[in-house]
């Protein structure tokens, strides 16, 4: 194996904690429908919600990795708008 590959195998994998996942959920609930458009639907909102997770998974000096992750999560994301769907439950 090459030296770089051995170093990568020794490096611990980044892990997600509950705090990052909670931040992602709260961002999605609060801003999930803030930037709806016909080109990417809710893609920008998905990216905004994923930022805490991207921050956790990519180191600050991995600029290219962060850019690629942000481009991936800002693409077309098709969903149906449902205002107040989290709080409002019909019949209750």
Short mmCIF file of N, CA and C in Angstrom, two decimals:
data_model
loop_
_atom_site.label_atom_id
_atom_site.label_comp_id
_atom_site.label_asym_id
_atom_site.label_seq_id
_atom_site.Cartn_x
_atom_site.Cartn_y
_atom_site.Cartn_z
N UNK A 1 0.83 -1.19 0.00
CA UNK A 1 0.00 0.00 0.00
C UNK A 1 0.87 1.25 0.00
N UNK A 2 0.30 2.29 -0.52
CA UNK A 2 1.05 3.54 -0.53
C UNK A 2 1.00 4.17 0.85
N UNK A 3 1.88 5.11 1.04
CA UNK A 3 1.96 5.79 2.33
C UNK A 3 0.69 6.58 2.65
N UNK A 4 0.14 7.24 1.64
CA UNK A 4 -1.07 8.04 1.83
C UNK A 4 -2.24 7.14 2.21
N UNK A 5 -2.36 6.01 1.53
CA UNK A 5 -3.45 5.09 1.81
C UNK A 5 -3.36 4.56 3.25
N UNK A 6 -2.15 4.26 3.70
CA UNK A 6 -1.97 3.79 5.08
C UNK A 6 -2.39 4.86 6.08
N UNK A 7 -2.04 6.12 5.78
CA UNK A 7 -2.43 7.22 6.67
C UNK A 7 -3.94 7.37 6.73
N UNK A 8 -4.60 7.24 5.56
CA UNK A 8 -6.05 7.35 5.53
C UNK A 8 -6.72 6.23 6.30
N UNK A 9 -6.14 5.05 6.25
CA UNK A 9 -6.73 3.92 6.97
C UNK A 9 -6.58 4.09 8.48
N UNK A 10 -5.55 4.79 8.92
CA UNK A 10 -5.34 5.02 10.35
C UNK A 10 -6.24 6.13 10.89
N UNK A 11 -6.57 7.08 10.04
CA UNK A 11 -7.35 8.24 10.48
C UNK A 11 -8.76 7.81 10.89
N UNK A 12 -9.25 8.33 12.00
CA UNK A 12 -10.60 7.98 12.42
C UNK A 12 -11.64 8.61 11.49
N UNK A 13 -12.70 7.88 11.24
CA UNK A 13 -13.76 8.41 10.40
C UNK A 13 -14.57 9.43 11.19
N UNK A 14 -14.98 10.51 10.54
CA UNK A 14 -15.81 11.48 11.26
C UNK A 14 -17.17 10.87 11.59
N UNK A 15 -17.68 11.20 12.74
CA UNK A 15 -18.97 10.66 13.13
C UNK A 15 -19.93 11.80 13.44
N UNK A 16 -21.19 11.52 13.28
CA UNK A 16 -22.22 12.51 13.56
C UNK A 16 -22.72 12.32 14.98
N UNK A 17 -22.94 13.41 15.65
CA UNK A 17 -23.51 13.33 16.98
C UNK A 17 -24.97 13.79 16.93
N UNK A 18 -25.67 13.57 18.01
CA UNK A 18 -27.09 13.93 18.06
C UNK A 18 -27.29 15.44 17.92
N UNK A 19 -26.35 16.21 18.40
CA UNK A 19 -26.49 17.66 18.32
C UNK A 19 -26.51 18.13 16.86
N UNK A 20 -25.62 17.59 16.03
CA UNK A 20 -25.59 17.96 14.61
C UNK A 20 -26.87 17.53 13.91
N UNK A 21 -27.33 16.33 14.22
CA UNK A 21 -28.57 15.85 13.61
C UNK A 21 -29.77 16.69 14.05
N UNK A 22 -29.78 17.09 15.32
CA UNK A 22 -30.85 17.94 15.82
C UNK A 22 -30.84 19.31 15.14
N UNK A 23 -29.64 19.87 14.94
CA UNK A 23 -29.52 21.15 14.24
C UNK A 23 -30.07 21.03 12.82
N UNK A 24 -29.75 19.91 12.18
CA UNK A 24 -30.24 19.69 10.82
C UNK A 24 -31.77 19.63 10.80
N UNK A 25 -32.36 18.92 11.74
CA UNK A 25 -33.81 18.80 11.81
C UNK A 25 -34.46 20.16 12.08
N UNK A 26 -33.92 20.91 13.02
CA UNK A 26 -34.50 22.21 13.36
C UNK A 26 -34.40 23.17 12.17
N UNK A 27 -33.26 23.14 11.48
CA UNK A 27 -33.13 23.99 10.30
C UNK A 27 -34.15 23.61 9.24
N UNK A 28 -34.38 22.31 9.06
CA UNK A 28 -35.35 21.86 8.05
C UNK A 28 -36.76 22.28 8.44
N UNK A 29 -37.11 22.12 9.71
CA UNK A 29 -38.46 22.48 10.16
C UNK A 29 -38.69 23.99 10.00
N UNK A 30 -37.69 24.79 10.39
CA UNK A 30 -37.86 26.24 10.37
C UNK A 30 -37.75 26.84 8.97
N UNK A 31 -36.84 26.31 8.15
CA UNK A 31 -36.55 26.95 6.86
C UNK A 31 -36.78 26.04 5.66
N UNK A 32 -37.42 24.90 5.86
CA UNK A 32 -37.59 23.92 4.79
C UNK A 32 -38.37 24.41 3.60
N UNK A 33 -39.15 25.45 3.77
CA UNK A 33 -39.94 25.97 2.66
C UNK A 33 -39.66 27.45 2.42
N UNK A 34 -38.50 27.89 2.84
CA UNK A 34 -38.17 29.31 2.73
C UNK A 34 -37.68 29.70 1.34
N UNK A 35 -37.18 28.77 0.58
CA UNK A 35 -36.57 29.12 -0.70
C UNK A 35 -37.06 28.19 -1.80
N UNK A 36 -38.34 28.00 -1.88
CA UNK A 36 -38.92 27.11 -2.89
C UNK A 36 -38.89 27.79 -4.25
N UNK A 37 -38.36 27.10 -5.26
CA UNK A 37 -38.38 27.64 -6.62
C UNK A 37 -38.58 26.50 -7.62
N UNK A 38 -38.88 26.84 -8.86
CA UNK A 38 -39.22 25.83 -9.86
C UNK A 38 -38.01 25.18 -10.51
N UNK A 39 -36.84 25.76 -10.34
CA UNK A 39 -35.64 25.17 -10.94
C UNK A 39 -35.08 24.04 -10.07
N UNK A 40 -35.00 24.27 -8.78
CA UNK A 40 -34.40 23.27 -7.88
C UNK A 40 -35.35 22.83 -6.78
N UNK A 41 -36.59 23.24 -6.86
CA UNK A 41 -37.59 22.94 -5.85
C UNK A 41 -37.06 23.32 -4.47
N UNK A 42 -36.78 22.36 -3.61
CA UNK A 42 -36.31 22.68 -2.27
C UNK A 42 -34.83 22.37 -2.07
N UNK A 43 -34.07 22.28 -3.16
CA UNK A 43 -32.64 21.99 -3.09
C UNK A 43 -31.86 22.94 -2.20
N UNK A 44 -32.03 24.27 -2.34
CA UNK A 44 -31.30 25.18 -1.46
C UNK A 44 -31.66 24.99 0.02
N UNK A 45 -32.90 24.63 0.30
CA UNK A 45 -33.30 24.39 1.69
C UNK A 45 -32.64 23.13 2.25
N UNK A 46 -32.51 22.12 1.41
CA UNK A 46 -31.83 20.89 1.84
C UNK A 46 -30.38 21.22 2.17
N UNK A 47 -29.74 22.01 1.33
CA UNK A 47 -28.36 22.40 1.60
C UNK A 47 -28.27 23.16 2.92
N UNK A 48 -29.16 24.11 3.13
CA UNK A 48 -29.14 24.89 4.37
C UNK A 48 -29.30 23.98 5.59
N UNK A 49 -30.15 22.99 5.49
CA UNK A 49 -30.35 22.06 6.60
C UNK A 49 -29.13 21.17 6.81
N UNK A 50 -28.41 20.84 5.73
CA UNK A 50 -27.28 19.91 5.81
C UNK A 50 -25.97 20.55 6.25
N UNK A 51 -25.91 21.87 6.34
CA UNK A 51 -24.65 22.55 6.68
C UNK A 51 -24.04 22.05 7.99
N UNK A 52 -24.79 21.84 9.09
CA UNK A 52 -24.15 21.33 10.30
C UNK A 52 -23.52 19.95 10.09
N UNK A 53 -24.14 19.13 9.26
CA UNK A 53 -23.60 17.80 9.00
C UNK A 53 -22.37 17.89 8.10
N UNK A 54 -22.42 18.76 7.09
CA UNK A 54 -21.25 18.95 6.23
C UNK A 54 -20.09 19.49 7.04
N UNK A 55 -20.36 20.42 7.96
CA UNK A 55 -19.31 20.94 8.83
C UNK A 55 -18.68 19.84 9.66
N UNK A 56 -19.47 18.90 10.09
CA UNK A 56 -18.97 17.81 10.93
C UNK A 56 -18.17 16.80 10.12
N UNK A 57 -18.60 16.52 8.89
CA UNK A 57 -17.97 15.48 8.09
C UNK A 57 -16.72 15.94 7.33
N UNK A 58 -16.64 17.23 7.02
CA UNK A 58 -15.51 17.75 6.26
C UNK A 58 -14.73 18.73 7.10
N UNK A 59 -13.43 18.56 7.14
CA UNK A 59 -12.58 19.46 7.90
C UNK A 59 -12.53 20.82 7.23
N UNK A 60 -12.19 21.84 8.00
CA UNK A 60 -12.17 23.21 7.48
C UNK A 60 -11.18 23.38 6.34
N UNK A 61 -10.08 22.62 6.37
CA UNK A 61 -9.08 22.77 5.30
C UNK A 61 -9.43 21.97 4.05
N UNK A 62 -10.50 21.18 4.07
CA UNK A 62 -10.94 20.42 2.90
C UNK A 62 -11.97 21.25 2.12
N UNK A 63 -11.50 22.32 1.52
CA UNK A 63 -12.39 23.26 0.84
C UNK A 63 -13.07 22.60 -0.36
N UNK A 64 -12.33 21.83 -1.13
CA UNK A 64 -12.90 21.19 -2.31
C UNK A 64 -13.95 20.16 -1.93
N UNK A 65 -13.71 19.41 -0.88
CA UNK A 65 -14.70 18.43 -0.41
C UNK A 65 -15.98 19.11 0.06
N UNK A 66 -15.83 20.22 0.77
CA UNK A 66 -17.00 20.96 1.23
C UNK A 66 -17.79 21.54 0.06
N UNK A 67 -17.06 22.08 -0.94
CA UNK A 67 -17.74 22.62 -2.13
C UNK A 67 -18.52 21.54 -2.85
N UNK A 68 -17.90 20.36 -3.02
CA UNK A 68 -18.56 19.26 -3.72
C UNK A 68 -19.80 18.80 -2.96
N UNK A 69 -19.70 18.72 -1.64
CA UNK A 69 -20.85 18.30 -0.82
C UNK A 69 -21.97 19.34 -0.92
N UNK A 70 -21.62 20.60 -0.90
CA UNK A 70 -22.64 21.64 -1.00
C UNK A 70 -23.31 21.64 -2.38
N UNK A 71 -22.53 21.40 -3.43
CA UNK A 71 -23.13 21.30 -4.77
C UNK A 71 -24.08 20.12 -4.84
N UNK A 72 -23.68 18.99 -4.26
CA UNK A 72 -24.54 17.79 -4.27
C UNK A 72 -25.87 18.04 -3.60
N UNK A 73 -25.85 18.74 -2.48
CA UNK A 73 -27.07 18.93 -1.70
C UNK A 73 -27.89 20.14 -2.13
N UNK A 74 -27.39 20.93 -3.07
CA UNK A 74 -28.16 22.07 -3.56
C UNK A 74 -28.87 21.75 -4.86
N UNK A 75 -28.77 20.53 -5.34
CA UNK A 75 -29.41 20.14 -6.60
C UNK A 75 -30.92 20.03 -6.43
N UNK A 76 -31.57 19.62 -7.49
CA UNK A 76 -33.02 19.46 -7.52
C UNK A 76 -33.47 18.49 -6.42
N UNK A 77 -34.43 18.90 -5.62
CA UNK A 77 -34.99 18.07 -4.56
C UNK A 77 -36.50 18.26 -4.61
N UNK A 78 -37.19 17.28 -5.13
CA UNK A 78 -38.63 17.41 -5.37
C UNK A 78 -39.42 16.94 -4.15
N UNK A 79 -40.23 17.80 -3.63
CA UNK A 79 -41.12 17.45 -2.53
C UNK A 79 -42.44 18.19 -2.72
N UNK A 80 -43.38 17.87 -1.90
CA UNK A 80 -44.66 18.56 -1.91
C UNK A 80 -44.69 19.51 -0.73
N UNK A 81 -45.05 20.73 -0.97
CA UNK A 81 -45.13 21.70 0.11
C UNK A 81 -46.27 21.34 1.06
N UNK A 82 -46.00 21.40 2.31
CA UNK A 82 -47.05 21.18 3.32
C UNK A 82 -46.78 22.12 4.48
N UNK A 83 -47.38 23.27 4.43
CA UNK A 83 -47.17 24.26 5.48
C UNK A 83 -47.74 23.77 6.80
N UNK A 84 -46.96 23.90 7.85
CA UNK A 84 -47.34 23.52 9.21
C UNK A 84 -47.66 22.04 9.34
N UNK A 85 -47.13 21.22 8.48
CA UNK A 85 -47.39 19.78 8.54
C UNK A 85 -46.83 19.13 9.80
N UNK A 86 -45.79 19.70 10.35
CA UNK A 86 -45.18 19.12 11.54
C UNK A 86 -46.04 19.36 12.78
N UNK A 87 -46.68 20.53 12.87
CA UNK A 87 -47.46 20.87 14.05
C UNK A 87 -48.93 20.53 13.92
N UNK A 88 -49.45 20.69 12.74
CA UNK A 88 -50.88 20.51 12.55
C UNK A 88 -51.18 19.07 12.12
N UNK A 89 -51.98 18.39 12.88
CA UNK A 89 -52.40 17.04 12.53
C UNK A 89 -53.91 17.05 12.40
N UNK A 90 -54.42 16.77 11.19
CA UNK A 90 -55.88 16.80 11.00
C UNK A 90 -56.59 15.86 11.97
N UNK A 91 -57.68 16.35 12.49
CA UNK A 91 -58.50 15.53 13.38
C UNK A 91 -58.09 15.59 14.85
N UNK A 92 -57.02 16.33 15.16
CA UNK A 92 -56.59 16.42 16.56
C UNK A 92 -56.74 17.82 17.08
#
